[in-house]
Amino acid sequence: MVETRAKLTSLDPVWAQIITEAQDAVEDEPLLGGLVHSSILHHKSIESALSYRISLKLASTEMSEQILREICDEAMATDPEIALSARADIVAVNDRDPACDRFIQPMLYFKGFQAIQAYRVAHWLWNQGRRDLARFFQMRCSEVFGVDIHPAARIGKGIMIDHAHSIVIGETAVVGDNVSMLHSVTLGGTGKEEEDRHPKIGNGVLIGAGAKVLGNIRVGNCSRIAAGSVVLQEVPPCKTVAGIPAKVVGEAGCDQPSLTMDQLLQMTPASDGQA
């Protein structure tokens, strides 16, 4: 773990790019100097900056920024994967969101990115058995960002949540690596069952705005879910589904739908005859 941190300190291209962009931002807009210095330039690492940003956003009269900062610092120090995933998320947002042209934008402005990083700390707390505190993080994320992710959910890296308003991800949901989703997506259950009851989203999946994926079903790698769809059955890999209830309407159209962000339905006939 110490060796990993040492390597990241000596060679951390994501953090180096953030620092360069922050310096340029202060020069271009001096009125943002206080924000940029306190959030980025004051810090020696991305871990420190993330801890500050999360604690600043989630602080309230119920839990001070200082206490939250100590919790986030502990999580970052104990689990290097939190910050490694954050780096992958920043690159994902910059690559896939046409509204993002700098690495500092997710750090400073994008609530989808910030909510995911707060979730990662809550997930660490949950795994440490500190479940009431994890639920506090979940509550504050919902209140502040409009994003409700249960801390027990398992989410990979390279995640891009565009706009992020009204995102709901349930307790037993699993989200793979390099997944993209838009606002108002629900990964929910279908009843009051208490066991494994939420969707399992594969790698490279694109989930369109307003889509609902319900129940303990699998969405195959590199598939697409069209905006507004209600998915109640398993989705094969590399397919596009659409409708209420969602049905296979064609191929995914590319190797990595989550990277291309192409949401237009080509209506290519599906090879499995389910179209």
mmCIF file of C-alpha atoms in Angstrom:
data_model
loop_
_atom_site.group_PDB
_atom_site.id
_atom_site.type_symbol
_atom_site.label_atom_id
_atom_site.label_comp_id
_atom_site.label_asym_id
_atom_site.label_seq_id
_atom_site.Cartn_x
_atom_site.Cartn_y
_atom_site.Cartn_z
ATOM 1 C CA MET A 1 0.000 0.000 0.000
ATOM 2 C CA VAL A 2 2.830 2.408 0.912
ATOM 3 C CA GLU A 3 4.627 1.532 -2.316
ATOM 4 C CA THR A 4 1.455 2.202 -4.323
ATOM 5 C CA ARG A 5 1.032 5.646 -2.759
ATOM 6 C CA ALA A 6 4.700 6.483 -3.387
ATOM 7 C CA LYS A 7 4.350 5.642 -7.080
ATOM 8 C CA LEU A 8 1.179 7.717 -7.402
ATOM 9 C CA THR A 9 2.845 10.662 -5.685
ATOM 10 C CA SER A 10 5.802 10.589 -8.056
ATOM 11 C CA LEU A 11 3.711 9.965 -11.174
ATOM 12 C CA ASP A 12 0.083 11.024 -11.018
ATOM 13 C CA PRO A 13 -0.931 12.436 -14.415
ATOM 14 C CA VAL A 14 -4.567 13.004 -13.436
ATOM 15 C CA TRP A 15 -3.688 15.082 -10.391
ATOM 16 C CA ALA A 16 -0.939 16.918 -12.316
ATOM 17 C CA GLN A 17 -3.467 17.846 -14.995
ATOM 18 C CA ILE A 18 -5.937 19.052 -12.358
ATOM 19 C CA ILE A 19 -3.271 21.279 -10.788
ATOM 20 C CA THR A 20 -2.340 22.796 -14.158
ATOM 21 C CA GLU A 21 -5.982 23.468 -15.027
ATOM 22 C CA ALA A 22 -6.627 24.968 -11.576
ATOM 23 C CA GLN A 23 -3.747 27.401 -11.993
ATOM 24 C CA ASP A 24 -5.067 28.416 -15.414
ATOM 25 C CA ALA A 25 -8.584 28.839 -13.995
ATOM 26 C CA VAL A 26 -7.388 31.253 -11.307
ATOM 27 C CA GLU A 27 -5.518 33.263 -13.900
ATOM 28 C CA ASP A 28 -8.531 33.379 -16.221
ATOM 29 C CA GLU A 29 -11.101 34.130 -13.487
ATOM 30 C CA PRO A 30 -9.546 35.626 -10.322
ATOM 31 C CA LEU A 31 -12.943 35.753 -8.598
ATOM 32 C CA LEU A 32 -12.832 31.951 -8.410
ATOM 33 C CA GLY A 33 -9.432 32.056 -6.715
ATOM 34 C CA GLY A 34 -10.768 31.261 -3.254
ATOM 35 C CA LEU A 35 -12.767 28.267 -4.457
ATOM 36 C CA VAL A 36 -9.974 26.856 -6.593
ATOM 37 C CA HIS A 37 -7.278 27.326 -3.953
ATOM 38 C CA SER A 38 -9.311 25.810 -1.121
ATOM 39 C CA SER A 39 -10.585 22.899 -3.228
ATOM 40 C CA ILE A 40 -7.481 22.048 -5.274
ATOM 41 C CA LEU A 41 -4.326 24.151 -5.044
ATOM 42 C CA HIS A 42 -4.165 24.006 -1.248
ATOM 43 C CA HIS A 43 -3.868 20.206 -1.380
ATOM 44 C CA LYS A 44 -0.855 17.983 -2.042
ATOM 45 C CA SER A 45 -2.805 15.024 -3.395
ATOM 46 C CA ILE A 46 -6.080 14.125 -5.030
ATOM 47 C CA GLU A 47 -6.984 12.161 -1.894
ATOM 48 C CA SER A 48 -6.772 15.302 0.229
ATOM 49 C CA ALA A 49 -8.745 17.331 -2.314
ATOM 50 C CA LEU A 50 -11.482 14.694 -2.523
ATOM 51 C CA SER A 51 -11.776 14.506 1.269
ATOM 52 C CA TYR A 52 -12.106 18.277 1.469
ATOM 53 C CA ARG A 53 -14.666 18.493 -1.317
ATOM 54 C CA ILE A 54 -16.843 15.663 0.030
ATOM 55 C CA SER A 55 -16.803 16.987 3.592
ATOM 56 C CA LEU A 56 -17.565 20.530 2.447
ATOM 57 C CA LYS A 57 -20.591 19.391 0.447
ATOM 58 C CA LEU A 58 -22.037 17.011 3.039
ATOM 59 C CA ALA A 59 -21.473 19.107 6.165
ATOM 60 C CA SER A 60 -24.534 20.254 8.082
ATOM 61 C CA THR A 61 -25.573 21.286 11.576
ATOM 62 C CA GLU A 62 -25.875 17.561 12.305
ATOM 63 C CA MET A 63 -22.291 16.689 11.319
ATOM 64 C CA SER A 64 -19.452 19.192 11.030
ATOM 65 C CA GLU A 65 -17.104 19.524 8.079
ATOM 66 C CA GLN A 66 -14.151 18.707 10.341
ATOM 67 C CA ILE A 67 -15.599 15.376 11.471
ATOM 68 C CA LEU A 68 -16.559 14.422 7.921
ATOM 69 C CA ARG A 69 -13.075 15.377 6.725
ATOM 70 C CA GLU A 70 -11.502 13.066 9.293
ATOM 71 C CA ILE A 71 -13.759 10.218 8.169
ATOM 72 C CA CYS A 72 -12.917 10.782 4.502
ATOM 73 C CA ASP A 73 -9.194 11.058 5.245
ATOM 74 C CA GLU A 74 -9.326 7.752 7.116
ATOM 75 C CA ALA A 75 -11.158 6.064 4.248
ATOM 76 C CA MET A 76 -8.707 7.381 1.638
ATOM 77 C CA ALA A 77 -5.687 6.354 3.719
ATOM 78 C CA THR A 78 -7.038 2.868 4.411
ATOM 79 C CA ASP A 79 -8.345 2.047 0.939
ATOM 80 C CA PRO A 80 -6.283 3.427 -2.004
ATOM 81 C CA GLU A 81 -8.904 2.039 -4.424
ATOM 82 C CA ILE A 82 -11.222 4.940 -3.523
ATOM 83 C CA ALA A 83 -8.939 7.553 -5.059
ATOM 84 C CA LEU A 84 -7.841 5.242 -7.877
ATOM 85 C CA SER A 85 -11.505 4.842 -8.839
ATOM 86 C CA ALA A 86 -11.988 8.605 -8.602
ATOM 87 C CA ARG A 87 -9.180 9.133 -11.098
ATOM 88 C CA ALA A 88 -10.848 6.694 -13.487
ATOM 89 C CA ASP A 89 -14.177 8.480 -12.978
ATOM 90 C CA ILE A 90 -12.632 11.872 -13.808
ATOM 91 C CA VAL A 91 -11.135 10.525 -17.024
ATOM 92 C CA ALA A 92 -14.474 8.867 -17.878
ATOM 93 C CA VAL A 93 -16.423 12.085 -17.427
ATOM 94 C CA ASN A 94 -13.922 14.082 -19.458
ATOM 95 C CA ASP A 95 -13.973 11.494 -22.265
ATOM 96 C CA ARG A 96 -17.729 10.968 -22.472
ATOM 97 C CA ASP A 97 -19.456 14.191 -21.444
ATOM 98 C CA PRO A 98 -19.352 16.791 -24.249
ATOM 99 C CA ALA A 99 -19.985 19.484 -21.631
ATOM 100 C CA CYS A 100 -16.716 18.591 -19.880
ATOM 101 C CA ASP A 101 -13.437 19.792 -21.361
ATOM 102 C CA ARG A 102 -11.240 19.890 -18.232
ATOM 103 C CA PHE A 103 -10.471 17.521 -15.373
ATOM 104 C CA ILE A 104 -11.251 20.194 -12.778
ATOM 105 C CA GLN A 105 -14.906 20.376 -13.795
ATOM 106 C CA PRO A 106 -16.013 17.108 -12.142
ATOM 107 C CA MET A 107 -14.023 17.983 -9.022
ATOM 108 C CA LEU A 108 -15.560 21.440 -8.672
ATOM 109 C CA TYR A 109 -18.946 21.419 -10.378
ATOM 110 C CA PHE A 110 -20.413 18.018 -11.355
ATOM 111 C CA LYS A 111 -22.687 16.532 -8.715
ATOM 112 C CA GLY A 112 -22.723 13.116 -10.388
ATOM 113 C CA PHE A 113 -18.981 12.750 -9.876
ATOM 114 C CA GLN A 114 -19.104 14.191 -6.360
ATOM 115 C CA ALA A 115 -21.981 11.922 -5.339
ATOM 116 C CA ILE A 116 -20.135 8.829 -6.557
ATOM 117 C CA GLN A 117 -17.049 9.775 -4.536
ATOM 118 C CA ALA A 118 -19.155 10.326 -1.417
ATOM 119 C CA TYR A 119 -20.780 6.930 -2.050
ATOM 120 C CA ARG A 120 -17.332 5.319 -2.198
ATOM 121 C CA VAL A 121 -16.571 6.599 1.320
ATOM 122 C CA ALA A 122 -19.999 5.407 2.511
ATOM 123 C CA HIS A 123 -19.333 1.979 0.976
ATOM 124 C CA TRP A 124 -16.028 1.793 2.857
ATOM 125 C CA LEU A 125 -17.843 2.665 6.088
ATOM 126 C CA TRP A 126 -20.463 -0.006 5.381
ATOM 127 C CA ASN A 127 -17.781 -2.643 4.874
ATOM 128 C CA GLN A 128 -16.113 -1.537 8.108
ATOM 129 C CA GLY A 129 -19.350 -2.253 9.977
ATOM 130 C CA ARG A 130 -20.004 1.466 10.603
ATOM 131 C CA ARG A 131 -23.422 1.259 9.045
ATOM 132 C CA ASP A 132 -25.242 4.103 10.748
ATOM 133 C CA LEU A 133 -22.513 6.485 9.633
ATOM 134 C CA ALA A 134 -22.700 5.025 6.126
ATOM 135 C CA ARG A 135 -26.438 5.681 6.111
ATOM 136 C CA PHE A 136 -25.775 9.262 7.202
ATOM 137 C CA PHE A 137 -23.582 9.717 4.124
ATOM 138 C CA GLN A 138 -26.339 8.211 1.977
ATOM 139 C CA MET A 139 -28.918 10.575 3.455
ATOM 140 C CA ARG A 140 -26.779 13.662 2.913
ATOM 141 C CA CYS A 141 -25.952 12.645 -0.678
ATOM 142 C CA SER A 142 -29.652 12.334 -1.372
ATOM 143 C CA GLU A 143 -30.374 15.707 0.210
ATOM 144 C CA VAL A 144 -27.459 17.576 -1.368
ATOM 145 C CA PHE A 145 -27.057 15.951 -4.779
ATOM 146 C CA GLY A 146 -30.442 14.311 -5.415
ATOM 147 C CA VAL A 147 -28.577 10.997 -5.793
ATOM 148 C CA ASP A 148 -29.621 8.084 -3.564
ATOM 149 C CA ILE A 149 -27.102 5.219 -3.619
ATOM 150 C CA HIS A 150 -27.307 2.603 -0.898
ATOM 151 C CA PRO A 151 -23.838 2.226 0.681
ATOM 152 C CA ALA A 152 -23.974 -1.572 0.310
ATOM 153 C CA ALA A 153 -24.307 -1.357 -3.483
ATOM 154 C CA ARG A 154 -21.182 -2.341 -5.411
ATOM 155 C CA ILE A 155 -20.045 0.090 -8.095
ATOM 156 C CA GLY A 156 -16.979 -0.219 -10.319
ATOM 157 C CA LYS A 157 -14.644 2.430 -11.660
ATOM 158 C CA GLY A 158 -14.752 4.615 -14.746
ATOM 159 C CA ILE A 159 -18.347 5.642 -13.930
ATOM 160 C CA MET A 160 -20.012 8.606 -15.632
ATOM 161 C CA ILE A 161 -23.386 9.844 -14.356
ATOM 162 C CA ASP A 162 -24.494 12.757 -16.532
ATOM 163 C CA HIS A 163 -26.641 15.415 -14.815
ATOM 164 C CA ALA A 164 -27.262 12.852 -12.036
ATOM 165 C CA HIS A 165 -30.618 14.199 -10.865
ATOM 166 C CA SER A 166 -32.892 11.561 -9.290
ATOM 167 C CA ILE A 167 -30.491 8.619 -9.543
ATOM 168 C CA VAL A 168 -31.508 5.665 -7.310
ATOM 169 C CA ILE A 169 -29.303 2.586 -6.844
ATOM 170 C CA GLY A 170 -30.522 -0.085 -4.438
ATOM 171 C CA GLU A 171 -28.779 -2.085 -1.723
ATOM 172 C CA THR A 172 -27.946 -5.265 -3.635
ATOM 173 C CA ALA A 173 -27.290 -3.600 -6.995
ATOM 174 C CA VAL A 174 -23.984 -4.191 -8.757
ATOM 175 C CA VAL A 175 -22.611 -1.808 -11.397
ATOM 176 C CA GLY A 176 -19.580 -2.871 -13.434
ATOM 177 C CA ASP A 177 -16.672 -0.830 -14.761
ATOM 178 C CA ASN A 178 -16.966 1.850 -17.446
ATOM 179 C CA VAL A 179 -20.727 2.271 -17.092
ATOM 180 C CA SER A 180 -22.482 5.461 -18.198
ATOM 181 C CA MET A 181 -25.937 6.532 -17.088
ATOM 182 C CA LEU A 182 -28.013 9.658 -17.384
ATOM 183 C CA HIS A 183 -30.425 11.365 -15.023
ATOM 184 C CA SER A 184 -33.473 9.725 -13.433
ATOM 185 C CA VAL A 185 -32.114 6.188 -13.722
ATOM 186 C CA THR A 186 -33.382 3.670 -11.149
ATOM 187 C CA LEU A 187 -31.716 0.368 -10.327
ATOM 188 C CA GLY A 188 -34.460 -0.866 -8.026
ATOM 189 C CA GLY A 189 -36.297 -3.829 -6.594
ATOM 190 C CA THR A 190 -39.753 -5.130 -7.404
ATOM 191 C CA GLY A 191 -41.218 -5.800 -3.976
ATOM 192 C CA LYS A 192 -40.531 -6.229 -0.282
ATOM 193 C CA GLU A 193 -38.150 -9.167 -0.510
ATOM 194 C CA GLU A 194 -35.066 -8.687 1.666
ATOM 195 C CA GLU A 195 -32.524 -10.843 -0.166
ATOM 196 C CA ASP A 196 -30.708 -10.194 -3.438
ATOM 197 C CA ARG A 197 -33.288 -8.040 -5.196
ATOM 198 C CA HIS A 198 -31.558 -5.428 -7.373
ATOM 199 C CA PRO A 199 -30.045 -5.406 -10.887
ATOM 200 C CA LYS A 200 -26.554 -6.492 -11.870
ATOM 201 C CA ILE A 201 -25.191 -4.144 -14.544
ATOM 202 C CA GLY A 202 -22.289 -5.436 -16.638
ATOM 203 C CA ASN A 203 -19.220 -3.579 -17.851
ATOM 204 C CA GLY A 204 -19.488 -0.953 -20.576
ATOM 205 C CA VAL A 205 -23.273 -0.534 -20.324
ATOM 206 C CA LEU A 206 -25.068 2.672 -21.348
ATOM 207 C CA ILE A 207 -28.315 3.446 -19.461
ATOM 208 C CA GLY A 208 -30.413 6.228 -20.974
ATOM 209 C CA ALA A 209 -32.250 8.985 -19.138
ATOM 210 C CA GLY A 210 -35.262 7.879 -17.111
ATOM 211 C CA ALA A 211 -34.630 4.160 -17.576
ATOM 212 C CA LYS A 212 -35.789 1.832 -14.793
ATOM 213 C CA VAL A 213 -34.107 -1.533 -14.285
ATOM 214 C CA LEU A 214 -36.031 -3.527 -11.699
ATOM 215 C CA GLY A 215 -35.390 -6.772 -9.889
ATOM 216 C CA ASN A 216 -32.504 -9.195 -9.564
ATOM 217 C CA ILE A 217 -31.769 -9.349 -13.291
ATOM 218 C CA ARG A 218 -28.562 -9.157 -15.265
ATOM 219 C CA VAL A 219 -27.772 -6.578 -17.913
ATOM 220 C CA GLY A 220 -25.041 -8.000 -20.116
ATOM 221 C CA ASN A 221 -21.734 -6.351 -20.862
ATOM 222 C CA CYS A 222 -21.674 -3.569 -23.459
ATOM 223 C CA SER A 223 -25.456 -3.363 -23.850
ATOM 224 C CA ARG A 224 -27.654 -0.281 -24.238
ATOM 225 C CA ILE A 225 -30.870 0.598 -22.421
ATOM 226 C CA ALA A 226 -32.881 3.245 -24.259
ATOM 227 C CA ALA A 227 -34.164 6.337 -22.462
ATOM 228 C CA GLY A 228 -37.463 5.824 -20.644
ATOM 229 C CA SER A 229 -37.347 2.038 -20.811
ATOM 230 C CA VAL A 230 -38.550 -0.260 -18.014
ATOM 231 C CA VAL A 231 -36.349 -3.340 -17.918
ATOM 232 C CA LEU A 232 -37.855 -6.360 -16.150
ATOM 233 C CA GLN A 233 -35.986 -9.232 -17.805
ATOM 234 C CA GLU A 234 -32.354 -10.126 -18.412
ATOM 235 C CA VAL A 235 -30.582 -8.191 -21.178
ATOM 236 C CA PRO A 236 -28.122 -10.199 -23.318
ATOM 237 C CA PRO A 237 -24.634 -8.771 -23.865
ATOM 238 C CA CYS A 238 -24.113 -6.322 -26.720
ATOM 239 C CA LYS A 239 -27.835 -5.715 -27.355
ATOM 240 C CA THR A 240 -30.076 -2.653 -27.331
ATOM 241 C CA VAL A 241 -33.350 -2.806 -25.409
ATOM 242 C CA ALA A 242 -36.172 -0.278 -25.464
ATOM 243 C CA GLY A 243 -39.788 0.110 -24.447
ATOM 244 C CA ILE A 244 -42.183 -0.631 -21.589
ATOM 245 C CA PRO A 245 -41.529 -3.400 -20.840
ATOM 246 C CA ALA A 246 -38.159 -3.311 -22.578
ATOM 247 C CA LYS A 247 -37.453 -5.735 -25.403
ATOM 248 C CA VAL A 248 -34.397 -6.360 -27.550
ATOM 249 C CA VAL A 249 -34.641 -4.062 -30.581
ATOM 250 C CA GLY A 250 -31.208 -4.583 -32.081
ATOM 251 C CA GLU A 251 -27.490 -4.864 -31.547
ATOM 252 C CA ALA A 252 -25.629 -2.460 -29.281
ATOM 253 C CA GLY A 253 -24.119 -0.833 -32.348
ATOM 254 C CA CYS A 254 -20.510 -0.714 -31.099
ATOM 255 C CA ASP A 255 -18.057 -2.474 -28.811
ATOM 256 C CA GLN A 256 -18.411 0.005 -25.922
ATOM 257 C CA PRO A 257 -21.766 1.843 -25.859
ATOM 258 C CA SER A 258 -20.911 3.557 -22.571
ATOM 259 C CA LEU A 259 -17.904 5.204 -24.200
ATOM 260 C CA THR A 260 -19.539 6.388 -27.423
ATOM 261 C CA MET A 261 -22.700 7.607 -25.614
ATOM 262 C CA ASP A 262 -24.699 7.037 -28.817
ATOM 263 C CA GLN A 263 -28.355 6.884 -27.750
ATOM 264 C CA LEU A 264 -29.959 6.802 -31.194
ATOM 265 C CA LEU A 265 -31.809 3.568 -31.925
ATOM 266 C CA GLN A 266 -30.685 2.107 -35.237
ATOM 267 C CA MET A 267 -33.269 -0.694 -35.000
ATOM 268 C CA THR A 268 -30.805 -3.223 -36.402
ATOM 269 C CA PRO A 269 -32.414 -6.675 -36.295
ATOM 270 C CA ALA A 270 -31.236 -8.672 -33.294
ATOM 271 C CA SER A 271 -29.448 -11.918 -34.056
ATOM 272 C CA ASP A 272 -31.399 -13.824 -31.389
ATOM 273 C CA GLY A 273 -34.760 -13.156 -33.023
ATOM 274 C CA GLN A 274 -36.204 -11.235 -30.052
ATOM 275 C CA ALA A 275 -36.754 -7.972 -31.905
#
